[in-house]
PDB file of C-alpha atoms in Angstrom:
ATOM      1  CA  MET A  45     125.502  67.200  83.850  1.00 46.00           C
ATOM      2  CA  ALA A  46     126.990  66.395  80.456  1.00 48.00           C
ATOM      3  CA  ALA A  47     125.625  69.681  79.116  1.00 47.00           C
ATOM      4  CA  SER A  48     128.102  71.574  81.335  1.00 47.00           C
ATOM      5  CA  ARG A  49     130.917  70.557  78.958  1.00 57.00           C
ATOM      6  CA  ASP A  50     129.523  72.963  76.367  1.00 71.00           C
ATOM      7  CA  VAL A  51     129.190  76.025  78.616  1.00 79.00           C
ATOM      8  CA  GLU A  52     131.772  78.593  79.626  1.00 86.00           C
ATOM      9  CA  LYS A  53     130.382  79.341  83.085  1.00 91.00           C
ATOM     10  CA  LEU A  54     127.947  77.885  85.587  1.00 93.00           C
ATOM     11  CA  VAL A  55     125.778  79.850  87.997  1.00 95.00           C
ATOM     12  CA  PHE A  56     124.556  78.080  91.127  1.00 96.00           C
ATOM     13  CA  ARG A  57     121.714  79.907  92.847  1.00 96.00           C
ATOM     14  CA  ILE A  58     118.905  79.269  95.255  1.00 95.00           C
ATOM     15  CA  PRO A  59     115.830  78.195  93.264  1.00 95.00           C
ATOM     16  CA  SER A  60     113.456  81.095  92.667  1.00 93.00           C
ATOM     17  CA  PRO A  61     110.382  79.262  94.018  1.00 96.00           C
ATOM     18  CA  ALA A  62     111.958  79.934  97.431  1.00 95.00           C
ATOM     19  CA  LEU A  63     110.613  83.464  96.977  1.00 96.00           C
ATOM     20  CA  LEU A  64     107.148  82.012  97.594  1.00 97.00           C
ATOM     21  CA  ALA A  65     108.200  81.596 101.218  1.00 96.00           C
ATOM     22  CA  ALA A  66     108.836  85.356 101.420  1.00 96.00           C
ATOM     23  CA  LEU A  67     105.334  85.962 100.092  1.00 97.00           C
ATOM     24  CA  ALA A  68     103.880  83.511 102.619  1.00 97.00           C
ATOM     25  CA  ILE A  69     105.745  85.227 105.466  1.00 95.00           C
ATOM     26  CA  ALA A  70     104.457  88.619 104.307  1.00 96.00           C
ATOM     27  CA  ILE A  71     100.891  87.321 104.254  1.00 96.00           C
ATOM     28  CA  CYS A  72     101.246  85.806 107.723  1.00 95.00           C
ATOM     29  CA  VAL A  73     102.782  88.991 109.154  1.00 94.00           C
ATOM     30  CA  THR A  74     100.048  91.274 107.778  1.00 94.00           C
ATOM     31  CA  PRO A  75      97.414  90.772 110.532  1.00 94.00           C
ATOM     32  CA  VAL A  76      99.976  91.428 113.259  1.00 93.00           C
ATOM     33  CA  ALA A  77     101.748  94.278 111.447  1.00 92.00           C
ATOM     34  CA  TRP A  78      98.615  96.392 111.198  1.00 91.00           C
ATOM     35  CA  THR A  79      97.316  95.919 114.768  1.00 92.00           C
ATOM     36  CA  VAL A  80      99.732  98.365 116.413  1.00 88.00           C
ATOM     37  CA  PRO A  81     101.392 101.364 114.750  1.00 90.00           C
ATOM     38  CA  GLY A  82     105.058 100.685 114.178  1.00 91.00           C
ATOM     39  CA  LEU A  83     104.765  96.928 113.748  1.00 93.00           C
ATOM     40  CA  GLN A  84     104.999  97.370 109.973  1.00 93.00           C
ATOM     41  CA  VAL A  85     108.719  96.893 110.590  1.00 95.00           C
ATOM     42  CA  LEU A  86     107.888  93.164 110.634  1.00 95.00           C
ATOM     43  CA  TYR A  87     107.788  93.330 106.825  1.00 96.00           C
ATOM     44  CA  ALA A  88     111.588  93.580 106.971  1.00 96.00           C
ATOM     45  CA  VAL A  89     111.688  89.815 107.605  1.00 95.00           C
ATOM     46  CA  PRO A  90     110.188  88.713 104.253  1.00 96.00           C
ATOM     47  CA  VAL A  91     112.027  91.480 102.392  1.00 96.00           C
ATOM     48  CA  GLY A  92     115.336  90.398 103.954  1.00 96.00           C
ATOM     49  CA  TYR A  93     114.655  86.764 103.128  1.00 96.00           C
ATOM     50  CA  ALA A  94     113.810  87.639  99.502  1.00 97.00           C
ATOM     51  CA  LEU A  95     117.025  89.665  99.255  1.00 96.00           C
ATOM     52  CA  TRP A  96     118.973  86.682 100.597  1.00 96.00           C
ATOM     53  CA  VAL A  97     117.410  84.328  98.012  1.00 96.00           C
ATOM     54  CA  VAL A  98     118.085  86.684  95.100  1.00 96.00           C
ATOM     55  CA  ARG A  99     121.660  87.680  96.022  1.00 96.00           C
ATOM     56  CA  ASN A 100     123.272  84.399  97.179  1.00 96.00           C
ATOM     57  CA  ARG A 101     124.912  82.558  94.294  1.00 96.00           C
ATOM     58  CA  THR A 102     128.175  81.116  93.053  1.00 96.00           C
ATOM     59  CA  THR A 103     129.465  81.696  89.526  1.00 96.00           C
ATOM     60  CA  VAL A 104     132.156  79.341  88.276  1.00 95.00           C
ATOM     61  CA  ASP A 105     134.168  79.455  85.053  1.00 93.00           C
ATOM     62  CA  SER A 106     137.450  77.924  83.916  1.00 90.00           C
ATOM     63  CA  SER A 107     139.565  80.612  85.598  1.00 92.00           C
ATOM     64  CA  GLN A 108     137.770  81.620  88.803  1.00 94.00           C
ATOM     65  CA  LEU A 109     135.024  81.204  91.382  1.00 94.00           C
ATOM     66  CA  VAL A 110     132.812  84.131  92.366  1.00 96.00           C
ATOM     67  CA  ALA A 111     130.972  83.597  95.664  1.00 96.00           C
ATOM     68  CA  ARG A 112     128.312  86.280  96.131  1.00 96.00           C
ATOM     69  CA  SER A 113     126.651  86.634  99.526  1.00 94.00           C
ATOM     70  CA  THR A 114     123.878  88.962 100.576  1.00 92.00           C
ATOM     71  CA  PHE A 115     126.171  91.909 101.216  1.00 93.00           C
ATOM     72  CA  GLY A 116     129.464  91.020  99.570  1.00 94.00           C
ATOM     73  CA  LYS A 117     131.372  89.192  96.876  1.00 96.00           C
ATOM     74  CA  ARG A 118     134.555  87.136  96.886  1.00 95.00           C
ATOM     75  CA  VAL A 119     136.476  86.364  93.687  1.00 96.00           C
ATOM     76  CA  VAL A 120     138.918  83.453  93.921  1.00 95.00           C
ATOM     77  CA  ALA A 121     141.181  82.216  91.139  1.00 95.00           C
ATOM     78  CA  TRP A 122     141.370  78.440  90.704  1.00 93.00           C
ATOM     79  CA  ASP A 123     145.117  78.657  91.416  1.00 92.00           C
ATOM     80  CA  GLU A 124     144.286  79.772  94.976  1.00 94.00           C
ATOM     81  CA  VAL A 125     141.989  76.780  95.636  1.00 93.00           C
ATOM     82  CA  LYS A 126     143.683  73.883  97.427  1.00 92.00           C
ATOM     83  CA  ALA A 127     140.591  71.692  97.927  1.00 91.00           C
ATOM     84  CA  ILE A 128     136.819  71.670  98.142  1.00 92.00           C
ATOM     85  CA  LYS A 129     135.359  70.954 101.581  1.00 92.00           C
ATOM     86  CA  VAL A 130     132.257  68.796 101.269  1.00 90.00           C
ATOM     87  CA  VAL A 131     129.580  69.133 103.918  1.00 84.00           C
ATOM     88  CA  PRO A 132     126.949  66.383 103.640  1.00 80.00           C
ATOM     89  CA  ARG A 133     123.920  68.612 104.275  1.00 84.00           C
ATOM     90  CA  GLY A 134     125.183  72.077 103.441  1.00 87.00           C
ATOM     91  CA  TRP A 135     126.901  74.297 100.961  1.00 92.00           C
ATOM     92  CA  LEU A 136     130.422  73.444  99.870  1.00 93.00           C
ATOM     93  CA  SER A 137     133.430  75.574 100.764  1.00 94.00           C
ATOM     94  CA  ALA A 138     136.645  76.214  98.879  1.00 94.00           C
ATOM     95  CA  VAL A 139     139.789  75.680 100.952  1.00 94.00           C
ATOM     96  CA  LEU A 140     142.374  78.223  99.826  1.00 95.00           C
ATOM     97  CA  THR A 141     146.149  77.815  99.836  1.00 93.00           C
ATOM     98  CA  ASP A 142     146.327  79.870 103.061  1.00 95.00           C
ATOM     99  CA  ASP A 143     143.862  77.362 104.673  1.00 92.00           C
ATOM    100  CA  SER A 144     141.029  79.884 104.822  1.00 94.00           C
ATOM    101  CA  LEU A 145     137.533  78.857 103.743  1.00 94.00           C
ATOM    102  CA  VAL A 146     135.289  80.538 101.195  1.00 94.00           C
ATOM    103  CA  ARG A 147     131.689  79.371 101.380  1.00 94.00           C
ATOM    104  CA  LEU A 148     130.181  78.638  97.967  1.00 95.00           C
ATOM    105  CA  PRO A 149     126.497  79.616  98.199  1.00 95.00           C
ATOM    106  CA  ALA A 150     124.016  77.193  96.600  1.00 94.00           C
ATOM    107  CA  VAL A 151     126.727  74.671  95.635  1.00 94.00           C
ATOM    108  CA  ARG A 152     126.054  71.217  97.045  1.00 92.00           C
ATOM    109  CA  ALA A 153     127.818  67.861  96.883  1.00 89.00           C
ATOM    110  CA  LEU A 154     125.716  66.785  93.904  1.00 90.00           C
ATOM    111  CA  HIS A 155     127.303  69.623  91.888  1.00 91.00           C
ATOM    112  CA  LEU A 156     130.858  68.223  92.206  1.00 90.00           C
ATOM    113  CA  THR A 157     130.742  66.605  88.758  1.00 89.00           C
ATOM    114  CA  ALA A 158     129.817  69.917  87.128  1.00 90.00           C
ATOM    115  CA  LEU A 159     132.526  71.710  89.140  1.00 91.00           C
ATOM    116  CA  SER A 160     135.058  69.149  87.959  1.00 89.00           C
ATOM    117  CA  GLU A 161     134.141  69.676  84.329  1.00 89.00           C
ATOM    118  CA  ILE A 162     134.045  73.484  84.375  1.00 90.00           C
ATOM    119  CA  SER A 163     137.290  73.699  86.394  1.00 87.00           C
ATOM    120  CA  GLY A 164     139.152  71.568  83.881  1.00 85.00           C
ATOM    121  CA  GLY A 165     139.802  68.805  86.406  1.00 84.00           C
ATOM    122  CA  ARG A 166     141.093  71.017  89.228  1.00 86.00           C
ATOM    123  CA  VAL A 167     138.260  69.625  91.345  1.00 85.00           C
ATOM    124  CA  PRO A 168     138.294  65.815  91.347  1.00 83.00           C
ATOM    125  CA  ASP A 169     135.158  64.182  89.944  1.00 80.00           C
ATOM    126  CA  PRO A 170     133.710  61.808  92.566  1.00 79.00           C
ATOM    127  CA  ASN A 171     131.955  59.799  89.841  1.00 76.00           C
ATOM    128  CA  ALA A 172     135.234  59.147  88.006  1.00 69.00           C
ATOM    129  CA  ALA A 173     136.899  57.571  91.043  1.00 49.00           C
ATOM    130  CA  PRO A 174     135.173  54.157  90.802  1.00 58.00           C
ATOM    131  CA  GLY A 175     136.041  53.912  87.091  1.00 54.00           C
ATOM    132  CA  SER A 176     139.712  54.565  87.753  1.00 51.00           C
ATOM    133  CA  VAL A 177     139.777  51.921  90.514  1.00 43.00           C
ATOM    134  CA  GLU A 178     138.249  49.317  88.197  1.00 42.00           C
ATOM    135  CA  SER A 179     140.728  50.089  85.428  1.00 40.00           C
ATOM    136  CA  SER A 180     143.694  49.629  87.787  1.00 40.00           C
ATOM    137  CA  GLU A 181     142.636  46.121  88.834  1.00 40.00           C
TER     138      GLU A 181
END
């Protein structure tokens, strides 16, 4: 993630090959959708999934976080962020000064180093912690 030092913003998004799942769902729905009139509404499932993949993302720069969900967007300044809640098998959340949570779509624990660099150190780097312990001994 050393390349993130040279960029002004990072965009975390769901990988676009996930759209292949929407195509697979559409193909699997086709035989059922055309057996009875009105079942074409089943195509809403792959379209909704594709919309979810394309819209969900988190954009981070040195001054703010922008968490975009399927139907909304939340802009949070770094000054409002108290901590980052790490979920082992899920997306991270920003804990705000009023103790509310803002989910950060597509940001996982492995992205903490990049978040630390782009935030200017506002988010602690988990990889720097062992180095600081060794230097204090």
